[in-house]
Coordinates of N, CA and C in Angstrom, one line a residue:
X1 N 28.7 39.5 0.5 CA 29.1 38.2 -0.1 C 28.0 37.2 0.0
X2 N 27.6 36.1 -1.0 CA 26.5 35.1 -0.6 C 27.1 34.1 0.1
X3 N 25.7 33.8 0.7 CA 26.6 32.1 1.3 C 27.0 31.0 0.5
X4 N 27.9 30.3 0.4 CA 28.7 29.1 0.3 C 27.6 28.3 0.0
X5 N 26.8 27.9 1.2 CA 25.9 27.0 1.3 C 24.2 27.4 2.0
X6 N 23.5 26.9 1.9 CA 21.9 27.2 2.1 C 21.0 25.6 2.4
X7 N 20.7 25.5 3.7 CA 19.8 25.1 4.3 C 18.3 25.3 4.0
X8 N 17.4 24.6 3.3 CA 16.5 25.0 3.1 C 15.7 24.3 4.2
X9 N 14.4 24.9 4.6 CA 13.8 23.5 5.4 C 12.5 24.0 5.1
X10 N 11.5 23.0 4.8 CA 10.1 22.8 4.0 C 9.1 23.0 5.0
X11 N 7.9 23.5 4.9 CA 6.6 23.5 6.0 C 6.6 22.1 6.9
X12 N 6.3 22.2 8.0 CA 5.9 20.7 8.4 C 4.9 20.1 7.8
X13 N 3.7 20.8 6.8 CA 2.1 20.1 6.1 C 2.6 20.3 5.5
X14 N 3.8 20.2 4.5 CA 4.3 19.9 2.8 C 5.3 18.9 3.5
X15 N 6.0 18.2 2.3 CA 7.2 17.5 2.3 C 9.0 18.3 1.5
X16 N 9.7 18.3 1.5 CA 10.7 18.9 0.6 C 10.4 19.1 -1.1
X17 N 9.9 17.9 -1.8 CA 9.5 18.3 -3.4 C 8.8 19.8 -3.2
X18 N 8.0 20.8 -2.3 CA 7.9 22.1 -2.2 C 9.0 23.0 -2.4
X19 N 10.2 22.4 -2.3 CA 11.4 23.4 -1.9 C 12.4 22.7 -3.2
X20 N 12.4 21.7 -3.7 CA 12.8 21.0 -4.5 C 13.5 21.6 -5.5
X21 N 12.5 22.3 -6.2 CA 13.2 23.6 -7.6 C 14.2 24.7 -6.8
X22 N 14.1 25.3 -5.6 CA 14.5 26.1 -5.2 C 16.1 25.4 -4.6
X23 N 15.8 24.0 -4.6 CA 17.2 23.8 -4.1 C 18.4 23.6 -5.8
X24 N 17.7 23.2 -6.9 CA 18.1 22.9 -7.9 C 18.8 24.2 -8.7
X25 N 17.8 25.3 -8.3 CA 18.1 26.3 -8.4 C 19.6 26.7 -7.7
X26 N 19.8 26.9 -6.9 CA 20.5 27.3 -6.0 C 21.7 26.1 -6.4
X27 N 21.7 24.9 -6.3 CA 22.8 24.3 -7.1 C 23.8 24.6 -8.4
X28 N 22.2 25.3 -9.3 CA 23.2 25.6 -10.2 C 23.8 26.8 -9.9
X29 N 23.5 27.6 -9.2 CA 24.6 28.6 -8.9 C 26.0 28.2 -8.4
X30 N 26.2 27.0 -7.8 CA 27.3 26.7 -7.4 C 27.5 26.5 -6.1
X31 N 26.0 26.8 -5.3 CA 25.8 26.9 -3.7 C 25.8 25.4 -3.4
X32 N 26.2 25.1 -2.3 CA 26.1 23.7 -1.5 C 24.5 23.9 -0.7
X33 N 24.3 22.9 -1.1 CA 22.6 22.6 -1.1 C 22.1 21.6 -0.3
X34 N 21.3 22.3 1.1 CA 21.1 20.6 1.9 C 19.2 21.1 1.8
X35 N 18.2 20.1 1.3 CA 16.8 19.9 1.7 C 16.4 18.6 2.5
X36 N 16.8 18.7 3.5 CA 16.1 17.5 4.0 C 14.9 16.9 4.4
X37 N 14.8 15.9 4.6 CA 13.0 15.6 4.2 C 12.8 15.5 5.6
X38 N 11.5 16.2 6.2 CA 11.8 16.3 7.4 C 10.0 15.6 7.9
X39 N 9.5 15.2 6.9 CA 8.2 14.6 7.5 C 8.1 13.4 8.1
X40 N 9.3 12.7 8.5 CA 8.9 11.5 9.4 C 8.5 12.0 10.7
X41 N 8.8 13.3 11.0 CA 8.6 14.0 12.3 C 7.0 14.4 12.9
X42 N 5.8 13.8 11.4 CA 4.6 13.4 11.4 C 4.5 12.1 12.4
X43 N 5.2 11.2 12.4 CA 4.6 9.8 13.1 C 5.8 10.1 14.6
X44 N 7.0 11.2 14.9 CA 7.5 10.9 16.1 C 6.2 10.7 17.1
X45 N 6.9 10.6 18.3 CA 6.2 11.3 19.8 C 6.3 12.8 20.2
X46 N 7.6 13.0 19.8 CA 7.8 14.7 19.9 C 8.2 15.4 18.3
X47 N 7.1 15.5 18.1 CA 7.8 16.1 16.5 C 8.2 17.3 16.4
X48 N 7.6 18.1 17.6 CA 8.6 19.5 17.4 C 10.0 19.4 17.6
X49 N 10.6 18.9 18.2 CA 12.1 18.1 18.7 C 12.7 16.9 17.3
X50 N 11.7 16.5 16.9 CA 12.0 15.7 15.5 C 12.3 16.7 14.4
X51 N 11.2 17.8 13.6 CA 11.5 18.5 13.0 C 12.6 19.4 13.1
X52 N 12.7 20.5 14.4 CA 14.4 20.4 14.6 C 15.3 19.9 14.6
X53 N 15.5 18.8 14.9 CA 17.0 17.7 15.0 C 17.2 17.6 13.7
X54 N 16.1 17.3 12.4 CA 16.3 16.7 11.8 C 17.4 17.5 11.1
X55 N 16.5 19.0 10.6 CA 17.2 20.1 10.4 C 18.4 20.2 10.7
X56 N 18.5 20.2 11.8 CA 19.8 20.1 12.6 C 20.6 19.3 12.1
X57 N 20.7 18.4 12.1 CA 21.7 17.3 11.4 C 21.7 17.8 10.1
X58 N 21.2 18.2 9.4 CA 21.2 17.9 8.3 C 22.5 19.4 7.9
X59 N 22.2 20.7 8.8 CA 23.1 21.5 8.7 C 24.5 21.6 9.2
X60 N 24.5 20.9 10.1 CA 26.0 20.4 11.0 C 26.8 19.3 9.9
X61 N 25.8 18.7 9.2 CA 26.2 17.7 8.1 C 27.1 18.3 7.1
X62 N 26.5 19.8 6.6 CA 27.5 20.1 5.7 C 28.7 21.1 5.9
X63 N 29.4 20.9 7.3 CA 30.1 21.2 7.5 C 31.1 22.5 7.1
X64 N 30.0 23.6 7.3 CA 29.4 24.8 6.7 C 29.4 25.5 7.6
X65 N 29.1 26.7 7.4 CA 28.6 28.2 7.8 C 26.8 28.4 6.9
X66 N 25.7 27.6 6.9 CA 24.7 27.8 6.0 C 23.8 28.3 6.2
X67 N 23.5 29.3 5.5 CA 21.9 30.3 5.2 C 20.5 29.3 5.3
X68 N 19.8 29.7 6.5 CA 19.2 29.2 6.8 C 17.8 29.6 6.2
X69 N 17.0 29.2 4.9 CA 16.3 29.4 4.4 C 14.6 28.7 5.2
X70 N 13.8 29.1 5.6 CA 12.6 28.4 6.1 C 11.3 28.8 5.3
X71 N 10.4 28.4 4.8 CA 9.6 28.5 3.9 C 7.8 28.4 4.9
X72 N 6.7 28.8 5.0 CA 5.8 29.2 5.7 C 5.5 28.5 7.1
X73 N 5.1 27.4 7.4 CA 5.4 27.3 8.7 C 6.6 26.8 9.7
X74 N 7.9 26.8 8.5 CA 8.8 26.6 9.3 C 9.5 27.4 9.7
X75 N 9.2 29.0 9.5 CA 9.7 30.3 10.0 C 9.6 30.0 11.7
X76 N 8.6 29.5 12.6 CA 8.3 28.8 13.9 C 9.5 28.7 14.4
X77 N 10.4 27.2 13.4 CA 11.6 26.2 14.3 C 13.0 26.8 13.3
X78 N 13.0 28.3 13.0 CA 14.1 29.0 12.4 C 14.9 29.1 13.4
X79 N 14.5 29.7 14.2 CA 15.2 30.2 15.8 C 15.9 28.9 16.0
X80 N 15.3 27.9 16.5 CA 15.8 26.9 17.1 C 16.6 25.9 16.3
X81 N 16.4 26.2 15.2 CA 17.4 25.5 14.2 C 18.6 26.4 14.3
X82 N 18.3 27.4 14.0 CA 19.7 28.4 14.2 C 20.3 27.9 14.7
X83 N 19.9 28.0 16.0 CA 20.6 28.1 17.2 C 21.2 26.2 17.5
X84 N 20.7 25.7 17.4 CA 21.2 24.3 17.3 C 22.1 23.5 16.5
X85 N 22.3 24.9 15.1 CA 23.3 24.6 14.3 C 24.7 25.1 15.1
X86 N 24.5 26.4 15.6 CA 25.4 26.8 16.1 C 25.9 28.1 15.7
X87 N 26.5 27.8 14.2 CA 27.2 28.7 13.3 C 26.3 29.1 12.3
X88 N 25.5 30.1 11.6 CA 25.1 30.2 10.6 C 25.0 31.6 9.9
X89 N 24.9 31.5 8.6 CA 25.0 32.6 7.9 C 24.1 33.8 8.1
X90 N 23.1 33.1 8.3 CA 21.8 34.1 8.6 C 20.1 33.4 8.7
X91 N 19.5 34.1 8.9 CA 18.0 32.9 8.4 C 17.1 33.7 7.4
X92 N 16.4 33.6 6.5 CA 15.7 33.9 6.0 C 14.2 33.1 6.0
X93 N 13.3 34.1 5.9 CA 12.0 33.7 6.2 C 11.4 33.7 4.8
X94 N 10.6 32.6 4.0 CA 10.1 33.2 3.2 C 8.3 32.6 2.8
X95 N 7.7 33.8 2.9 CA 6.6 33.3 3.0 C 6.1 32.9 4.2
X96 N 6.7 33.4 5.6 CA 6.9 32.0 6.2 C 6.4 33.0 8.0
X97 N 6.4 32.4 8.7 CA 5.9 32.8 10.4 C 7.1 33.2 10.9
X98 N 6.6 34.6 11.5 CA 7.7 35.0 12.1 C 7.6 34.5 13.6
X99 N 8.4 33.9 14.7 CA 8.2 34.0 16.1 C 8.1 35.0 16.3
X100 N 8.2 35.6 18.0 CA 7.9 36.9 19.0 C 9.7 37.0 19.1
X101 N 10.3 37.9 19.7 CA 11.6 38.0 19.9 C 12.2 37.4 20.9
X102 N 11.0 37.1 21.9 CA 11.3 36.5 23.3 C 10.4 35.9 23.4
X103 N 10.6 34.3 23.9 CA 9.6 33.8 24.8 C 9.1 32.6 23.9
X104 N 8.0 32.4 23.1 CA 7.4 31.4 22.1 C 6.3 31.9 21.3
X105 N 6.8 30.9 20.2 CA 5.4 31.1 19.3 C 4.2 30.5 19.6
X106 N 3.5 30.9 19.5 CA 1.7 30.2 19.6 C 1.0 30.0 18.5
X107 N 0.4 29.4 18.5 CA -0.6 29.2 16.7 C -1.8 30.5 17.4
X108 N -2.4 31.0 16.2 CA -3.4 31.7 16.7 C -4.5 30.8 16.5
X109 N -5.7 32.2 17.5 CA -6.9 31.7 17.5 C -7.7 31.2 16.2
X110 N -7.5 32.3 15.2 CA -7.9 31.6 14.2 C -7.3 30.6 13.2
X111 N -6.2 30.5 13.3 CA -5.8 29.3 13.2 C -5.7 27.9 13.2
X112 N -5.9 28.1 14.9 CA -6.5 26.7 15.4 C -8.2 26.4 15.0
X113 N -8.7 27.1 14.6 CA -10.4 27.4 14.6 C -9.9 26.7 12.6
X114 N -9.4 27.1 12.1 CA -9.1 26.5 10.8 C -8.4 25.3 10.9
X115 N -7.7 24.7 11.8 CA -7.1 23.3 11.8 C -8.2 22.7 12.3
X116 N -8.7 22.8 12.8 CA -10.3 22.2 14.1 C -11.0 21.6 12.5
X117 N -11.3 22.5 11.9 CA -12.1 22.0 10.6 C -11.6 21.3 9.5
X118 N -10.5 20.9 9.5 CA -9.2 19.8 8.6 C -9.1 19.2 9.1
X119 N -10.0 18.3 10.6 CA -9.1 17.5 11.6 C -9.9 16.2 11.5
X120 N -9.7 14.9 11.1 CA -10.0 13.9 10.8 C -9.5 12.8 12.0
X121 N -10.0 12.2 13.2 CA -9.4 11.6 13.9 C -7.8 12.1 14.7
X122 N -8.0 13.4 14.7 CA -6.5 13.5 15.4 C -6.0 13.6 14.6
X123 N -5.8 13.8 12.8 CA -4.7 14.1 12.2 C -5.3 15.0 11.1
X124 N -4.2 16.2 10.7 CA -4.9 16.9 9.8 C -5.0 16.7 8.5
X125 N -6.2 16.6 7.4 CA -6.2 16.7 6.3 C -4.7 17.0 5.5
X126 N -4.5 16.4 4.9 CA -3.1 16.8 3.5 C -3.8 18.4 3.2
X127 N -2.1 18.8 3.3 CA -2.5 20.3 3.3 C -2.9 20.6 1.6
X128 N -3.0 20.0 0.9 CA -3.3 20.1 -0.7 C -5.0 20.1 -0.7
X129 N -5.3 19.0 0.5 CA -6.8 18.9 0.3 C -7.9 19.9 1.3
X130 N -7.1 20.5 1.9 CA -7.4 21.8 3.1 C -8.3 23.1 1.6
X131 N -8.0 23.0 0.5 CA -8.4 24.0 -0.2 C -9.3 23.0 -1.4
X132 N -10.6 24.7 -1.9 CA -10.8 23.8 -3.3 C -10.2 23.4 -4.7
X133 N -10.0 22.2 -5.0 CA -9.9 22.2 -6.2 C -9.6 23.4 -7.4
X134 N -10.2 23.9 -7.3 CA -9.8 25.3 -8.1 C -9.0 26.1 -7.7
X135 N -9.0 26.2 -6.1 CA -8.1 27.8 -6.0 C -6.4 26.9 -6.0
X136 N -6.3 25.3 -5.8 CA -5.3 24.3 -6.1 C -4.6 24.7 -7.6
X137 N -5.4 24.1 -8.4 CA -5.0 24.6 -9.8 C -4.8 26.0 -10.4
X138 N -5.4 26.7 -9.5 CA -5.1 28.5 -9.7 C -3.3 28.7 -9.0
X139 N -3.0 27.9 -8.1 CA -1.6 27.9 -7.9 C -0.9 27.0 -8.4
X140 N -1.2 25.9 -9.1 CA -0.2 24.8 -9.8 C -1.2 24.5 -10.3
X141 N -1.3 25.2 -12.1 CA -1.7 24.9 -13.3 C -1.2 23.5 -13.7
X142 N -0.2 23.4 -13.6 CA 1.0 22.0 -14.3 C 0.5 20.8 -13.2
X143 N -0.4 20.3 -13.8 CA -0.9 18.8 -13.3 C 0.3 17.8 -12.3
X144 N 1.8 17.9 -13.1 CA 2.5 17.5 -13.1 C 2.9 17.9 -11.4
X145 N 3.1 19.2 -11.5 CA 3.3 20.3 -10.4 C 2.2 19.8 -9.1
X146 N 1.1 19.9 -9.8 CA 0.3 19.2 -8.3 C 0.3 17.6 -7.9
X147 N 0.9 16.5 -8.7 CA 1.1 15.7 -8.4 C 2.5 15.8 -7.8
X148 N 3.5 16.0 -7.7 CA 5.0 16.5 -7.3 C 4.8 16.8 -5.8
X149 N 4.2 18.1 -5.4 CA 3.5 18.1 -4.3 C 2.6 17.9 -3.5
X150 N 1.9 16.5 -4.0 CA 1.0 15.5 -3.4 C 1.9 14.2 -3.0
X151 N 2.8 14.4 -3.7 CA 3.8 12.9 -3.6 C 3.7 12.6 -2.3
X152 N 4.7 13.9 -1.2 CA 5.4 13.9 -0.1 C 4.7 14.2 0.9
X153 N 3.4 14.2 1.1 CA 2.4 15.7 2.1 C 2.3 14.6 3.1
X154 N 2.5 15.1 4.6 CA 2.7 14.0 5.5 C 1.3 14.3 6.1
X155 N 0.5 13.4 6.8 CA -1.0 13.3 8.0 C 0.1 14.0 8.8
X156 N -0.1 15.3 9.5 CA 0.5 15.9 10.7 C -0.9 15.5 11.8
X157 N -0.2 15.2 13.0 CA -1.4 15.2 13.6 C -1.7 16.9 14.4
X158 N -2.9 16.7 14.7 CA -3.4 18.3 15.4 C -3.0 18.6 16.5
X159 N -2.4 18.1 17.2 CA -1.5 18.4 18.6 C -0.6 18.9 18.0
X160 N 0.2 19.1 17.0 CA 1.4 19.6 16.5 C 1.1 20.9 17.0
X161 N 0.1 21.5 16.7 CA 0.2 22.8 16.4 C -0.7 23.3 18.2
X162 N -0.5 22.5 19.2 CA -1.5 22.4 20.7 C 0.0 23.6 21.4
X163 N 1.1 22.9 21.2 CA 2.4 23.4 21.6 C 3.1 24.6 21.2
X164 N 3.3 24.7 22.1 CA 4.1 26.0 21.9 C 5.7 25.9 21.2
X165 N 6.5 27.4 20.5 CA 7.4 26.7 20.1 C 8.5 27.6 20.5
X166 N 9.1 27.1 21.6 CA 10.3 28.7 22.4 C 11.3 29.1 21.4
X167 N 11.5 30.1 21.5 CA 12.5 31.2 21.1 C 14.0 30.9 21.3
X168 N 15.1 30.7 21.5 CA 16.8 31.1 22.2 C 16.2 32.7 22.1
X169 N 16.9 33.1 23.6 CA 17.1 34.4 23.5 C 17.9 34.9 22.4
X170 N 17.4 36.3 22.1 CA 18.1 37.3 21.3 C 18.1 36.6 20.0
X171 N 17.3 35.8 19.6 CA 17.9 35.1 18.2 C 17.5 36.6 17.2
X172 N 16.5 36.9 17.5 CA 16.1 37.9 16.3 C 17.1 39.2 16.4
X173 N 18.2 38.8 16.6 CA 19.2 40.4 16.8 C 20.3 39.8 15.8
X174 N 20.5 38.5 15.6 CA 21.1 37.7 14.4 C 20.5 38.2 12.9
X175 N 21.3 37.7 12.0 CA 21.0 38.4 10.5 C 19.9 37.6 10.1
X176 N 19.1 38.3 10.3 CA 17.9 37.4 9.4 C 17.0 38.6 8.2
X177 N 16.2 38.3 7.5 CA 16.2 38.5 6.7 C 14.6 38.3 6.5
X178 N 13.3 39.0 5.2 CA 12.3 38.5 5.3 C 12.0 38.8 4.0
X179 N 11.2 37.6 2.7 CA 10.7 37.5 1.7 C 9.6 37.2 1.5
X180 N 8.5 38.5 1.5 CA 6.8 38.2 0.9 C 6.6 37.6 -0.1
X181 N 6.0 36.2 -0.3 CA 5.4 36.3 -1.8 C 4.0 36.4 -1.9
X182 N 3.2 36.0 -1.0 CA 1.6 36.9 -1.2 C 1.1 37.3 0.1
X183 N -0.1 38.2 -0.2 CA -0.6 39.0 0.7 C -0.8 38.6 2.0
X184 N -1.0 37.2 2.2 CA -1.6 37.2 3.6 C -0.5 37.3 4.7
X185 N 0.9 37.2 4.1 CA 2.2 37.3 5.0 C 2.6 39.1 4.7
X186 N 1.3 39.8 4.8 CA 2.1 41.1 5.0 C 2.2 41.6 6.5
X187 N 1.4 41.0 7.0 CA 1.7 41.4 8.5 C 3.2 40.9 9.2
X188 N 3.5 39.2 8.6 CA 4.6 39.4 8.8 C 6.0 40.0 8.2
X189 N 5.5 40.6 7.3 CA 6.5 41.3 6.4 C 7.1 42.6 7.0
X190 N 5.4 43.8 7.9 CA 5.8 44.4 8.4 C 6.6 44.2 10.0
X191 N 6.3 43.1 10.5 CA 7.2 42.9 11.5 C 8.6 43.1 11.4
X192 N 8.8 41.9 10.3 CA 10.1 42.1 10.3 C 11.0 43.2 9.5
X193 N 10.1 44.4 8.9 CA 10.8 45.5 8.9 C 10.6 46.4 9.8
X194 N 9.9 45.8 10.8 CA 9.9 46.9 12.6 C 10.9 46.3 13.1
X195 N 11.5 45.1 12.5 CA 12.7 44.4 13.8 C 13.9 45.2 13.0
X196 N 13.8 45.7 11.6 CA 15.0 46.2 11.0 C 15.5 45.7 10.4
X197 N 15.3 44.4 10.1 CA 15.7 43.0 9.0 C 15.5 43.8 7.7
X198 N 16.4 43.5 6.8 CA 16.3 43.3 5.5 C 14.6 42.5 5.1
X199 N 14.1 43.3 4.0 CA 12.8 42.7 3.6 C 12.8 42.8 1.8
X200 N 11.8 42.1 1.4 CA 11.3 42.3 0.4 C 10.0 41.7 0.0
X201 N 9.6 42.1 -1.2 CA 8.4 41.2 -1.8 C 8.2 41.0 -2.8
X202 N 7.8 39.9 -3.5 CA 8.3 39.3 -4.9 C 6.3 38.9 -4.9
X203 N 5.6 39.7 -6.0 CA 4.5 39.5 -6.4 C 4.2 38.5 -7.0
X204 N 3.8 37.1 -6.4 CA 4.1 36.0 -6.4 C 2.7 35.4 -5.9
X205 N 2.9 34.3 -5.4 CA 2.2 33.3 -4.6 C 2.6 32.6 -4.0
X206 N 2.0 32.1 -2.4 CA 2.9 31.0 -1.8 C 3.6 30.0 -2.0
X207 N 3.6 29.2 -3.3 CA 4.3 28.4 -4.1 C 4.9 28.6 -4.8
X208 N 5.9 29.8 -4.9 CA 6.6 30.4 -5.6 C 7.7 29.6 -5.6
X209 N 7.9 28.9 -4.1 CA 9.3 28.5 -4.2 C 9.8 27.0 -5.6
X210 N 8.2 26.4 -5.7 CA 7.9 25.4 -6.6 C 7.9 25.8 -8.1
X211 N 7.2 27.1 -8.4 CA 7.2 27.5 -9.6 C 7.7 28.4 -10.2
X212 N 8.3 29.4 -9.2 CA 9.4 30.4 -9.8 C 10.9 30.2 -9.0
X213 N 11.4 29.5 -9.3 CA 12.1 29.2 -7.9 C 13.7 30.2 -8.4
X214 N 13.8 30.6 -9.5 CA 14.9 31.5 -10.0 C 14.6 32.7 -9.0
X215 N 13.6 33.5 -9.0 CA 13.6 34.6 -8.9 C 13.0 34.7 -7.5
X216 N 12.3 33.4 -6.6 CA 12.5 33.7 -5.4 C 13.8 33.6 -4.7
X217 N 14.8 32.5 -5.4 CA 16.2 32.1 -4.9 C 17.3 34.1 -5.0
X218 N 16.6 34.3 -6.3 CA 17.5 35.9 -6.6 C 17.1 36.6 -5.5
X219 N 16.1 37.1 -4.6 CA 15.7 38.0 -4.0 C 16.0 37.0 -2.7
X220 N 16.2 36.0 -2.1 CA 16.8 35.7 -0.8 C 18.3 35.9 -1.0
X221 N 19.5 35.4 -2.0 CA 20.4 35.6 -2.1 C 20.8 37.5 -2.0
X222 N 19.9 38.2 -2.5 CA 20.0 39.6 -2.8 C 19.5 40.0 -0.9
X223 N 18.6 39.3 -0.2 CA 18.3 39.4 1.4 C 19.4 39.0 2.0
X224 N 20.1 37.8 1.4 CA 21.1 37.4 2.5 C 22.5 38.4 2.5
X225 N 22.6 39.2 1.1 CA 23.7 39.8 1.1 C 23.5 41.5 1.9
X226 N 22.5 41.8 1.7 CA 21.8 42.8 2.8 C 22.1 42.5 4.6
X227 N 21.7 41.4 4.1 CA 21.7 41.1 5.9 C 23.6 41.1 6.4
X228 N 23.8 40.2 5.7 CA 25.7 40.4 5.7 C 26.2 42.2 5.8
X229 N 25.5 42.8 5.1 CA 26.5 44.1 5.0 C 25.8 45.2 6.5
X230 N 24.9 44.4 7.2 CA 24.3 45.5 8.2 C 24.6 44.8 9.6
X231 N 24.8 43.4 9.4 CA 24.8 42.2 10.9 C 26.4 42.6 11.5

């Protein structure tokens, strides 16, 4: 059976208009729909504790059982959102960072070696301006599209990513679920079919959720009903 309702939550270096189609989407199906905008958690003091709460509230808000959708780097604060909602249908990753099963996520080496070179005063470049010009408009042709996603993109500063981000035990034994849309998330793709999750991959691009947002919404609804029939 699908969920009722769906939580979506946006990267911390985008703002929600990322997730925006994908929530519209999912309305018209008749789903109860929460995206909340979760970049003021750019100017907290603790914004890993900011970007969860915010989440948090915003799921407890709809007074639900809701599929916890997380989109590329907010696969990280899936766990912790889960688990702070309390009750939820399942999480699905898409596109998105898987944690370890126990213990915390870490940014990697190369990672941080790529934030190091976006880093302007202690805050990172807008994740729109992190890439060229060209390979931008190779993923959002529609002008329109790349201003929509320039609207909301919050200065994160570079300490965001200095911290580590813990786990709740056992969260990965919960229904979760994992959706590839391009190559560079196949490593986490195969993880989470070593953990036994439900998976798939939609030949796409990491902005799929902006520009195809039918047919990535079909293949999580089609993950979350997988994950229901084996959890």
């Amino acid at each position: 059976m699908a969920p009722e309702s769906i939580l979506l939550v946006h990267s911390p270096l985008v703002g929600p208009s990322s997730l925006a189609r994908l929530a519209d989407a999912a309305a018209r199906t008749e789903h109860r729909v929460s995206l909340p905008d979760l970049t003021s958690m750019a100017v907290s003091d603790s914004p890993h504790d900011a970007f969860c709460q915010l989440a948090v509230d915003a799921g407890r808000e709809m007074n639900s059982t809701p599929l916890v959708v997380g989109h590329s780097g907010a696969g990280a604060f899936l766990p912790a959102i889960g688990s702070g909602i309390g009750n939820v249908a399942g999480l699905v990753f898409v596109d998105a960072v898987v944690p370890p099963a126990a213990g915390a996520h870490r940014t990697s080496t190369a990672m941080c070696e790529m934030l190091d070179a976006v880093t302007e005063e202690g805050l990172l470049r807008r994740w729109i301006d992190w890439w060229p010009e060209e390979t931008i408009v190779e993923l959002l042709p529609d002008e329109a599209d790349r201003a929509r996603l320039d609207a909301d993109m919050p200065r994160v500063p570079r300490s965001f990513y200095d911290h580590d981000v813990e786990v709740p035990p056992g969260w990965s034994q919960n229904r979760c679920a994992y959706l590839m849309l391009s190559d560079a998330y196949e490593p986490e793709l195969h993880d989470a079919a070593e953990r036994g999750w439900p998976t798939a991959r939609l030949d796409t691009d990491h902005l799929a959720p902006l520009t195809k947002p039918e047919a990535v919404l079909r293949d999580v609804l089609q993950l979350a009903r997988q994950g229901a029939s084996t959890g």
